[in-house]
Protein backbone atom coordinates (compact mmCIF):
# COMPACT_ATOMS: atom_id res chain seq x y z
CA UNK A 1 0.00 0.00 0.00
CA UNK A 2 1.23 3.51 -0.78
CA UNK A 3 2.88 5.00 2.31
CA UNK A 4 1.90 8.57 1.50
CA UNK A 5 -1.74 7.52 1.20
CA UNK A 6 -1.53 5.87 4.63
CA UNK A 7 0.00 9.02 6.08
CA UNK A 8 -2.78 11.10 4.55
CA UNK A 9 -5.30 8.85 6.29
CA UNK A 10 -3.52 9.27 9.61
CA UNK A 11 -3.42 13.03 9.23
CA UNK A 12 -7.14 13.04 8.41
CA UNK A 13 -7.74 11.34 11.78
CA UNK A 14 -5.54 13.79 13.71
CA UNK A 15 -6.94 15.05 17.00
CA UNK A 16 -5.00 17.97 18.56
CA UNK A 17 -6.95 17.63 21.82
CA UNK A 18 -5.82 14.03 22.10
CA UNK A 19 -2.20 15.13 21.62
CA UNK A 20 -2.55 17.45 24.61
CA UNK A 21 -3.96 14.62 26.68
CA UNK A 22 -1.18 12.27 25.60
CA UNK A 23 1.44 14.84 26.60
CA UNK A 24 0.03 14.85 30.14
CA UNK A 25 0.89 11.14 30.31
CA UNK A 26 4.47 11.74 29.27
CA UNK A 27 4.05 10.96 25.56
CA UNK A 28 6.28 13.12 23.38
CA UNK A 29 3.99 15.46 21.38
CA UNK A 30 6.57 16.07 18.63
CA UNK A 31 5.31 14.62 15.36
CA UNK A 32 2.22 13.26 17.12
CA UNK A 33 -1.22 13.38 15.51
CA UNK A 34 -3.43 12.07 18.31
CA UNK A 35 -4.64 8.90 16.54
CA UNK A 36 -5.76 6.21 18.99
CA UNK A 37 -4.23 2.73 19.22
CA UNK A 38 -7.54 1.02 18.25
CA UNK A 39 -7.60 3.09 15.04
CA UNK A 40 -4.00 2.16 14.34
CA UNK A 41 -4.79 -1.52 14.84
CA UNK A 42 -7.74 -1.23 12.45
CA UNK A 43 -5.46 0.43 9.90
CA UNK A 44 -2.89 -2.35 10.31
CA UNK A 45 -5.53 -4.98 9.54
CA UNK A 46 -6.45 -3.18 6.32
CA UNK A 47 -2.82 -2.75 5.27
CA UNK A 48 -1.70 -6.26 6.16
CA UNK A 49 1.87 -7.38 6.88
CA UNK A 50 4.32 -5.57 4.61
CA UNK A 51 8.03 -5.01 5.18
CA UNK A 52 8.51 -2.16 2.70
CA UNK A 53 5.45 -0.34 4.01
CA UNK A 54 6.76 -0.69 7.57
CA UNK A 55 10.11 0.81 6.59
CA UNK A 56 8.42 3.71 4.82
CA UNK A 57 6.12 4.43 7.73
CA UNK A 58 9.03 4.38 10.16
CA UNK A 59 11.13 6.70 8.04
CA UNK A 60 8.27 9.25 7.95
CA UNK A 61 9.08 10.17 11.54
CA UNK A 62 5.37 10.51 12.36
CA UNK A 63 4.67 9.22 15.86
CA UNK A 64 1.62 7.12 15.02
CA UNK A 65 3.14 5.96 11.74
CA UNK A 66 5.98 4.40 13.70
CA UNK A 67 3.57 2.53 15.93
CA UNK A 68 1.72 1.40 12.81
CA UNK A 69 5.04 0.26 11.33
CA UNK A 70 5.53 -2.06 14.30
CA UNK A 71 2.09 -3.54 13.64
CA UNK A 72 2.58 -4.27 9.94
CA UNK A 73 6.24 -5.27 9.93
CA UNK A 74 7.07 -8.91 9.22
CA UNK A 75 9.26 -10.22 12.07
CA UNK A 76 11.17 -12.58 9.77
CA UNK A 77 12.23 -9.60 7.64
CA UNK A 78 13.75 -7.66 10.53
CA UNK A 79 17.53 -7.66 10.80
CA UNK A 80 19.54 -6.81 13.89
CA UNK A 81 20.65 -3.65 12.08
CA UNK A 82 17.03 -2.59 11.56
CA UNK A 83 16.12 -3.28 15.18
CA UNK A 84 19.10 -1.22 16.29
CA UNK A 85 18.23 1.62 13.95
CA UNK A 86 14.66 1.74 15.22
CA UNK A 87 15.51 1.52 18.92
CA UNK A 88 18.05 4.34 18.61
CA UNK A 89 15.31 6.69 17.40
CA UNK A 90 12.83 6.01 20.23
CA UNK A 91 11.84 9.31 21.83
CA UNK A 92 8.60 8.37 23.61
CA UNK A 93 7.66 5.54 25.95
CA UNK A 94 4.58 4.51 24.00
CA UNK A 95 6.44 3.98 20.73
CA UNK A 96 9.05 2.02 22.68
CA UNK A 97 6.47 -0.19 24.37
CA UNK A 98 4.38 -0.75 21.25
CA UNK A 99 7.42 -1.78 19.19
CA UNK A 100 8.57 -4.19 21.88
CA UNK A 101 5.16 -5.80 22.27
CA UNK A 102 4.06 -5.78 18.63
CA UNK A 103 7.34 -6.72 17.00
CA UNK A 104 10.60 -7.12 18.90
CA UNK A 105 9.39 -9.86 21.25
CA UNK A 106 8.69 -12.00 18.16
CA UNK A 107 12.27 -11.87 16.89
CA UNK A 108 14.29 -15.09 17.29
CA UNK A 109 17.00 -13.20 19.15
CA UNK A 110 14.66 -11.17 21.37
CA UNK A 111 16.20 -12.50 24.59
CA UNK A 112 19.66 -11.43 23.54
CA UNK A 113 18.39 -8.01 22.53
CA UNK A 114 16.66 -7.59 25.88
CA UNK A 115 19.87 -8.03 27.83
CA UNK A 116 21.98 -5.99 25.41
CA UNK A 117 19.57 -3.04 25.45
CA UNK A 118 18.91 -3.21 29.21
CA UNK A 119 22.61 -2.60 29.84
CA UNK A 120 22.85 0.38 27.49
CA UNK A 121 22.97 3.97 28.83
CA UNK A 122 20.41 5.60 26.47
CA UNK A 123 17.12 6.12 28.31
CA UNK A 124 14.71 4.64 25.77
CA UNK A 125 17.09 1.93 24.63
CA UNK A 126 17.42 0.79 28.24
CA UNK A 127 13.67 1.02 28.69
CA UNK A 128 13.22 -1.11 25.58
CA UNK A 129 15.41 -3.82 27.09
CA UNK A 130 13.29 -4.09 30.21
CA UNK A 131 9.97 -3.73 28.40
CA UNK A 132 11.12 -6.57 26.17
CA UNK A 133 11.84 -8.71 29.25
CA UNK A 134 8.34 -7.95 30.54
CA UNK A 135 6.76 -8.82 27.17
CA UNK A 136 8.69 -12.08 26.95
CA UNK A 137 7.61 -13.00 30.47
CA UNK A 138 3.99 -12.65 29.37
CA UNK A 139 4.12 -14.12 25.88
CA UNK A 140 7.05 -16.56 25.64
CA UNK A 141 5.21 -19.59 26.97
CA UNK A 142 7.89 -22.11 26.02
CA UNK A 143 10.82 -20.44 27.77
CA UNK A 144 12.26 -22.15 30.83
CA UNK A 145 12.45 -20.67 34.31
CA UNK A 146 16.22 -20.47 33.84
CA UNK A 147 15.70 -18.04 30.98
CA UNK A 148 13.96 -15.61 33.28
CA UNK A 149 16.24 -16.20 36.25
CA UNK A 150 19.05 -15.03 34.00
CA UNK A 151 17.33 -11.65 33.67
CA UNK A 152 17.22 -11.06 37.45
CA UNK A 153 20.87 -9.99 37.86
CA UNK A 154 20.32 -7.45 35.08
CA UNK A 155 17.30 -6.10 36.97
CA UNK A 156 19.34 -5.88 40.17
CA UNK A 157 22.20 -4.10 38.42
CA UNK A 158 20.04 -1.47 36.74
CA UNK A 159 17.53 -0.86 39.54
CA UNK A 160 19.50 2.16 40.70
CA UNK A 161 18.70 4.09 37.51
CA UNK A 162 16.42 6.86 38.74
CA UNK A 163 15.10 7.97 35.35
CA UNK A 164 11.34 7.61 35.48
CA UNK A 165 10.86 5.75 32.20
CA UNK A 166 13.66 3.35 33.10
CA UNK A 167 12.73 2.52 36.68
CA UNK A 168 9.10 1.88 35.72
CA UNK A 169 10.23 -0.56 33.03
CA UNK A 170 12.62 -2.31 35.45
CA UNK A 171 9.75 -2.72 37.89
CA UNK A 172 7.46 -3.98 35.13
CA UNK A 173 10.00 -6.61 34.12
CA UNK A 174 10.44 -7.81 37.70
CA UNK A 175 6.69 -8.00 38.29
CA UNK A 176 6.00 -9.90 35.08
CA UNK A 177 8.71 -12.45 35.84
CA UNK A 178 7.27 -12.90 39.31
CA UNK A 179 3.78 -13.50 37.95
CA UNK A 180 4.88 -16.22 35.56
CA UNK A 181 4.71 -19.11 38.06
CA UNK A 182 5.17 -19.89 41.75
CA UNK A 183 8.89 -20.66 41.50
CA UNK A 184 9.69 -17.42 39.70
CA UNK A 185 7.40 -15.56 42.06
CA UNK A 186 9.67 -16.60 44.91
CA UNK A 187 12.78 -15.61 42.98
CA UNK A 188 11.37 -12.19 42.10
CA UNK A 189 10.24 -11.54 45.68
CA UNK A 190 13.73 -12.36 46.94
CA UNK A 191 15.26 -9.89 44.47
CA UNK A 192 12.75 -7.21 45.48
CA UNK A 193 13.54 -7.68 49.16
CA UNK A 194 17.26 -7.40 48.48
CA UNK A 195 16.69 -4.20 46.52
CA UNK A 196 14.63 -2.78 49.35
CA UNK A 197 17.31 -3.45 51.95
CA UNK A 198 20.41 -2.42 50.06
CA UNK A 199 19.23 -0.35 47.14
CA UNK A 200 19.05 3.29 46.20
CA UNK A 201 15.87 5.37 46.36
CA UNK A 202 14.97 4.12 42.90
CA UNK A 203 15.64 0.49 43.82
CA UNK A 204 13.49 0.80 46.94
CA UNK A 205 10.66 2.28 44.87
CA UNK A 206 10.89 -0.68 42.47
CA UNK A 207 10.96 -3.09 45.42
CA UNK A 208 7.91 -1.64 47.14
CA UNK A 209 5.86 -1.59 43.94
CA UNK A 210 6.89 -5.14 42.98
CA UNK A 211 6.32 -6.59 46.44
CA UNK A 212 2.88 -5.03 46.69
CA UNK A 213 1.76 -6.91 43.59
CA UNK A 214 3.78 -10.12 43.87
CA UNK A 215 2.74 -10.81 47.45
CA UNK A 216 -0.83 -9.62 46.96
CA UNK A 217 -3.89 -11.88 47.08
CA UNK A 218 -4.69 -11.68 43.36
CA UNK A 219 -1.29 -12.99 42.26
CA UNK A 220 -1.17 -15.57 45.06
CA UNK A 221 -4.61 -16.87 44.14
CA UNK A 222 -3.76 -17.14 40.45
CA UNK A 223 -0.47 -18.93 41.08
CA UNK A 224 -2.16 -21.35 43.46
CA UNK A 225 -4.88 -22.09 40.90
CA UNK A 226 -2.22 -22.74 38.26
mmCIF file of C-alpha atoms in Angstrom:
data_model
loop_
_atom_site.group_PDB
_atom_site.id
_atom_site.type_symbol
_atom_site.label_atom_id
_atom_site.label_comp_id
_atom_site.label_asym_id
_atom_site.label_seq_id
_atom_site.Cartn_x
_atom_site.Cartn_y
_atom_site.Cartn_z
ATOM 1 C CA UNK A 1 0.000 0.000 0.000
ATOM 2 C CA UNK A 2 1.234 3.510 -0.776
ATOM 3 C CA UNK A 3 2.883 5.004 2.312
ATOM 4 C CA UNK A 4 1.896 8.567 1.495
ATOM 5 C CA UNK A 5 -1.738 7.523 1.202
ATOM 6 C CA UNK A 6 -1.534 5.866 4.633
ATOM 7 C CA UNK A 7 -0.004 9.015 6.083
ATOM 8 C CA UNK A 8 -2.780 11.103 4.551
ATOM 9 C CA UNK A 9 -5.298 8.849 6.291
ATOM 10 C CA UNK A 10 -3.519 9.268 9.613
ATOM 11 C CA UNK A 11 -3.420 13.031 9.233
ATOM 12 C CA UNK A 12 -7.141 13.041 8.414
ATOM 13 C CA UNK A 13 -7.742 11.342 11.776
ATOM 14 C CA UNK A 14 -5.541 13.792 13.706
ATOM 15 C CA UNK A 15 -6.939 15.053 17.000
ATOM 16 C CA UNK A 16 -5.001 17.974 18.559
ATOM 17 C CA UNK A 17 -6.946 17.633 21.816
ATOM 18 C CA UNK A 18 -5.820 14.025 22.095
ATOM 19 C CA UNK A 19 -2.203 15.132 21.617
ATOM 20 C CA UNK A 20 -2.548 17.454 24.610
ATOM 21 C CA UNK A 21 -3.964 14.623 26.678
ATOM 22 C CA UNK A 22 -1.176 12.273 25.601
ATOM 23 C CA UNK A 23 1.440 14.841 26.601
ATOM 24 C CA UNK A 24 0.030 14.847 30.136
ATOM 25 C CA UNK A 25 0.891 11.144 30.306
ATOM 26 C CA UNK A 26 4.469 11.740 29.266
ATOM 27 C CA UNK A 27 4.047 10.964 25.563
ATOM 28 C CA UNK A 28 6.282 13.123 23.378
ATOM 29 C CA UNK A 29 3.989 15.461 21.378
ATOM 30 C CA UNK A 30 6.574 16.067 18.632
ATOM 31 C CA UNK A 31 5.308 14.621 15.360
ATOM 32 C CA UNK A 32 2.218 13.260 17.123
ATOM 33 C CA UNK A 33 -1.217 13.378 15.508
ATOM 34 C CA UNK A 34 -3.426 12.072 18.306
ATOM 35 C CA UNK A 35 -4.637 8.901 16.544
ATOM 36 C CA UNK A 36 -5.759 6.209 18.985
ATOM 37 C CA UNK A 37 -4.230 2.733 19.221
ATOM 38 C CA UNK A 38 -7.539 1.021 18.250
ATOM 39 C CA UNK A 39 -7.604 3.087 15.037
ATOM 40 C CA UNK A 40 -4.001 2.157 14.337
ATOM 41 C CA UNK A 41 -4.794 -1.522 14.835
ATOM 42 C CA UNK A 42 -7.738 -1.228 12.455
ATOM 43 C CA UNK A 43 -5.462 0.429 9.895
ATOM 44 C CA UNK A 44 -2.891 -2.347 10.314
ATOM 45 C CA UNK A 45 -5.526 -4.983 9.543
ATOM 46 C CA UNK A 46 -6.452 -3.184 6.324
ATOM 47 C CA UNK A 47 -2.820 -2.751 5.266
ATOM 48 C CA UNK A 48 -1.704 -6.258 6.158
ATOM 49 C CA UNK A 49 1.868 -7.383 6.879
ATOM 50 C CA UNK A 50 4.324 -5.574 4.614
ATOM 51 C CA UNK A 51 8.034 -5.011 5.180
ATOM 52 C CA UNK A 52 8.506 -2.160 2.699
ATOM 53 C CA UNK A 53 5.455 -0.343 4.012
ATOM 54 C CA UNK A 54 6.761 -0.686 7.569
ATOM 55 C CA UNK A 55 10.106 0.810 6.591
ATOM 56 C CA UNK A 56 8.424 3.707 4.816
ATOM 57 C CA UNK A 57 6.120 4.432 7.726
ATOM 58 C CA UNK A 58 9.027 4.381 10.163
ATOM 59 C CA UNK A 59 11.128 6.703 8.044
ATOM 60 C CA UNK A 60 8.274 9.250 7.946
ATOM 61 C CA UNK A 61 9.084 10.175 11.544
ATOM 62 C CA UNK A 62 5.374 10.510 12.362
ATOM 63 C CA UNK A 63 4.670 9.222 15.864
ATOM 64 C CA UNK A 64 1.619 7.125 15.017
ATOM 65 C CA UNK A 65 3.138 5.955 11.739
ATOM 66 C CA UNK A 66 5.983 4.404 13.699
ATOM 67 C CA UNK A 67 3.567 2.528 15.931
ATOM 68 C CA UNK A 68 1.717 1.404 12.810
ATOM 69 C CA UNK A 69 5.039 0.261 11.333
ATOM 70 C CA UNK A 70 5.526 -2.061 14.304
ATOM 71 C CA UNK A 71 2.089 -3.543 13.643
ATOM 72 C CA UNK A 72 2.578 -4.266 9.936
ATOM 73 C CA UNK A 73 6.238 -5.270 9.931
ATOM 74 C CA UNK A 74 7.068 -8.914 9.224
ATOM 75 C CA UNK A 75 9.257 -10.220 12.066
ATOM 76 C CA UNK A 76 11.168 -12.578 9.774
ATOM 77 C CA UNK A 77 12.234 -9.599 7.640
ATOM 78 C CA UNK A 78 13.752 -7.662 10.531
ATOM 79 C CA UNK A 79 17.532 -7.665 10.801
ATOM 80 C CA UNK A 80 19.541 -6.809 13.888
ATOM 81 C CA UNK A 81 20.647 -3.655 12.078
ATOM 82 C CA UNK A 82 17.034 -2.588 11.562
ATOM 83 C CA UNK A 83 16.116 -3.275 15.178
ATOM 84 C CA UNK A 84 19.100 -1.219 16.295
ATOM 85 C CA UNK A 85 18.230 1.623 13.947
ATOM 86 C CA UNK A 86 14.665 1.744 15.217
ATOM 87 C CA UNK A 87 15.510 1.525 18.916
ATOM 88 C CA UNK A 88 18.052 4.337 18.607
ATOM 89 C CA UNK A 89 15.312 6.691 17.404
ATOM 90 C CA UNK A 90 12.833 6.010 20.232
ATOM 91 C CA UNK A 91 11.840 9.308 21.826
ATOM 92 C CA UNK A 92 8.603 8.367 23.607
ATOM 93 C CA UNK A 93 7.661 5.545 25.949
ATOM 94 C CA UNK A 94 4.584 4.506 23.998
ATOM 95 C CA UNK A 95 6.445 3.980 20.726
ATOM 96 C CA UNK A 96 9.048 2.023 22.681
ATOM 97 C CA UNK A 97 6.468 -0.189 24.374
ATOM 98 C CA UNK A 98 4.384 -0.753 21.253
ATOM 99 C CA UNK A 99 7.418 -1.776 19.191
ATOM 100 C CA UNK A 100 8.570 -4.194 21.876
ATOM 101 C CA UNK A 101 5.157 -5.799 22.275
ATOM 102 C CA UNK A 102 4.059 -5.776 18.633
ATOM 103 C CA UNK A 103 7.341 -6.718 17.005
ATOM 104 C CA UNK A 104 10.596 -7.118 18.898
ATOM 105 C CA UNK A 105 9.392 -9.857 21.250
ATOM 106 C CA UNK A 106 8.690 -12.004 18.164
ATOM 107 C CA UNK A 107 12.269 -11.874 16.887
ATOM 108 C CA UNK A 108 14.292 -15.087 17.287
ATOM 109 C CA UNK A 109 17.003 -13.201 19.152
ATOM 110 C CA UNK A 110 14.655 -11.169 21.366
ATOM 111 C CA UNK A 111 16.199 -12.499 24.592
ATOM 112 C CA UNK A 112 19.664 -11.435 23.544
ATOM 113 C CA UNK A 113 18.385 -8.009 22.526
ATOM 114 C CA UNK A 114 16.655 -7.591 25.881
ATOM 115 C CA UNK A 115 19.874 -8.026 27.831
ATOM 116 C CA UNK A 116 21.976 -5.985 25.406
ATOM 117 C CA UNK A 117 19.574 -3.044 25.453
ATOM 118 C CA UNK A 118 18.913 -3.209 29.209
ATOM 119 C CA UNK A 119 22.612 -2.603 29.840
ATOM 120 C CA UNK A 120 22.850 0.385 27.494
ATOM 121 C CA UNK A 121 22.975 3.972 28.825
ATOM 122 C CA UNK A 122 20.413 5.603 26.470
ATOM 123 C CA UNK A 123 17.117 6.119 28.308
ATOM 124 C CA UNK A 124 14.713 4.640 25.768
ATOM 125 C CA UNK A 125 17.095 1.926 24.631
ATOM 126 C CA UNK A 126 17.425 0.794 28.239
ATOM 127 C CA UNK A 127 13.669 1.015 28.689
ATOM 128 C CA UNK A 128 13.216 -1.109 25.576
ATOM 129 C CA UNK A 129 15.409 -3.820 27.087
ATOM 130 C CA UNK A 130 13.287 -4.089 30.215
ATOM 131 C CA UNK A 131 9.969 -3.734 28.402
ATOM 132 C CA UNK A 132 11.123 -6.568 26.167
ATOM 133 C CA UNK A 133 11.839 -8.713 29.246
ATOM 134 C CA UNK A 134 8.336 -7.955 30.538
ATOM 135 C CA UNK A 135 6.758 -8.825 27.170
ATOM 136 C CA UNK A 136 8.691 -12.076 26.949
ATOM 137 C CA UNK A 137 7.612 -13.005 30.467
ATOM 138 C CA UNK A 138 3.990 -12.645 29.371
ATOM 139 C CA UNK A 139 4.115 -14.124 25.876
ATOM 140 C CA UNK A 140 7.055 -16.556 25.641
ATOM 141 C CA UNK A 141 5.209 -19.588 26.971
ATOM 142 C CA UNK A 142 7.889 -22.114 26.016
ATOM 143 C CA UNK A 143 10.821 -20.436 27.772
ATOM 144 C CA UNK A 144 12.264 -22.152 30.835
ATOM 145 C CA UNK A 145 12.448 -20.669 34.310
ATOM 146 C CA UNK A 146 16.219 -20.474 33.842
ATOM 147 C CA UNK A 147 15.696 -18.041 30.976
ATOM 148 C CA UNK A 148 13.958 -15.606 33.279
ATOM 149 C CA UNK A 149 16.237 -16.204 36.252
ATOM 150 C CA UNK A 150 19.055 -15.031 33.999
ATOM 151 C CA UNK A 151 17.329 -11.655 33.674
ATOM 152 C CA UNK A 152 17.216 -11.058 37.446
ATOM 153 C CA UNK A 153 20.871 -9.990 37.862
ATOM 154 C CA UNK A 154 20.320 -7.450 35.079
ATOM 155 C CA UNK A 155 17.305 -6.098 36.966
ATOM 156 C CA UNK A 156 19.338 -5.877 40.172
ATOM 157 C CA UNK A 157 22.203 -4.095 38.423
ATOM 158 C CA UNK A 158 20.038 -1.468 36.737
ATOM 159 C CA UNK A 159 17.525 -0.862 39.544
ATOM 160 C CA UNK A 160 19.505 2.161 40.703
ATOM 161 C CA UNK A 161 18.698 4.092 37.512
ATOM 162 C CA UNK A 162 16.422 6.856 38.743
ATOM 163 C CA UNK A 163 15.098 7.972 35.354
ATOM 164 C CA UNK A 164 11.337 7.611 35.481
ATOM 165 C CA UNK A 165 10.857 5.748 32.203
ATOM 166 C CA UNK A 166 13.657 3.348 33.105
ATOM 167 C CA UNK A 167 12.731 2.519 36.681
ATOM 168 C CA UNK A 168 9.100 1.885 35.724
ATOM 169 C CA UNK A 169 10.227 -0.556 33.033
ATOM 170 C CA UNK A 170 12.621 -2.309 35.448
ATOM 171 C CA UNK A 171 9.753 -2.721 37.891
ATOM 172 C CA UNK A 172 7.462 -3.976 35.129
ATOM 173 C CA UNK A 173 10.000 -6.609 34.115
ATOM 174 C CA UNK A 174 10.445 -7.815 37.698
ATOM 175 C CA UNK A 175 6.691 -7.995 38.294
ATOM 176 C CA UNK A 176 5.996 -9.903 35.083
ATOM 177 C CA UNK A 177 8.712 -12.450 35.837
ATOM 178 C CA UNK A 178 7.266 -12.898 39.310
ATOM 179 C CA UNK A 179 3.780 -13.498 37.951
ATOM 180 C CA UNK A 180 4.882 -16.222 35.560
ATOM 181 C CA UNK A 181 4.707 -19.111 38.059
ATOM 182 C CA UNK A 182 5.171 -19.893 41.749
ATOM 183 C CA UNK A 183 8.890 -20.660 41.497
ATOM 184 C CA UNK A 184 9.692 -17.416 39.697
ATOM 185 C CA UNK A 185 7.398 -15.560 42.064
ATOM 186 C CA UNK A 186 9.666 -16.605 44.911
ATOM 187 C CA UNK A 187 12.781 -15.614 42.983
ATOM 188 C CA UNK A 188 11.370 -12.195 42.095
ATOM 189 C CA UNK A 189 10.235 -11.538 45.677
ATOM 190 C CA UNK A 190 13.734 -12.357 46.935
ATOM 191 C CA UNK A 191 15.256 -9.887 44.468
ATOM 192 C CA UNK A 192 12.753 -7.206 45.476
ATOM 193 C CA UNK A 193 13.535 -7.681 49.160
ATOM 194 C CA UNK A 194 17.261 -7.404 48.478
ATOM 195 C CA UNK A 195 16.685 -4.203 46.521
ATOM 196 C CA UNK A 196 14.632 -2.779 49.354
ATOM 197 C CA UNK A 197 17.305 -3.450 51.954
ATOM 198 C CA UNK A 198 20.408 -2.424 50.063
ATOM 199 C CA UNK A 199 19.235 -0.350 47.142
ATOM 200 C CA UNK A 200 19.045 3.293 46.200
ATOM 201 C CA UNK A 201 15.870 5.374 46.360
ATOM 202 C CA UNK A 202 14.969 4.124 42.896
ATOM 203 C CA UNK A 203 15.642 0.494 43.817
ATOM 204 C CA UNK A 204 13.487 0.802 46.938
ATOM 205 C CA UNK A 205 10.661 2.283 44.866
ATOM 206 C CA UNK A 206 10.887 -0.680 42.475
ATOM 207 C CA UNK A 207 10.962 -3.095 45.420
ATOM 208 C CA UNK A 208 7.910 -1.636 47.144
ATOM 209 C CA UNK A 209 5.861 -1.593 43.936
ATOM 210 C CA UNK A 210 6.888 -5.137 42.981
ATOM 211 C CA UNK A 211 6.319 -6.592 46.442
ATOM 212 C CA UNK A 212 2.877 -5.032 46.688
ATOM 213 C CA UNK A 213 1.757 -6.911 43.590
ATOM 214 C CA UNK A 214 3.777 -10.121 43.872
ATOM 215 C CA UNK A 215 2.741 -10.808 47.454
ATOM 216 C CA UNK A 216 -0.825 -9.619 46.961
ATOM 217 C CA UNK A 217 -3.885 -11.883 47.080
ATOM 218 C CA UNK A 218 -4.689 -11.677 43.358
ATOM 219 C CA UNK A 219 -1.291 -12.994 42.263
ATOM 220 C CA UNK A 220 -1.169 -15.566 45.059
ATOM 221 C CA UNK A 221 -4.608 -16.869 44.139
ATOM 222 C CA UNK A 222 -3.757 -17.138 40.446
ATOM 223 C CA UNK A 223 -0.473 -18.925 41.076
ATOM 224 C CA UNK A 224 -2.159 -21.351 43.460
ATOM 225 C CA UNK A 225 -4.879 -22.088 40.898
ATOM 226 C CA UNK A 226 -2.224 -22.743 38.263
#
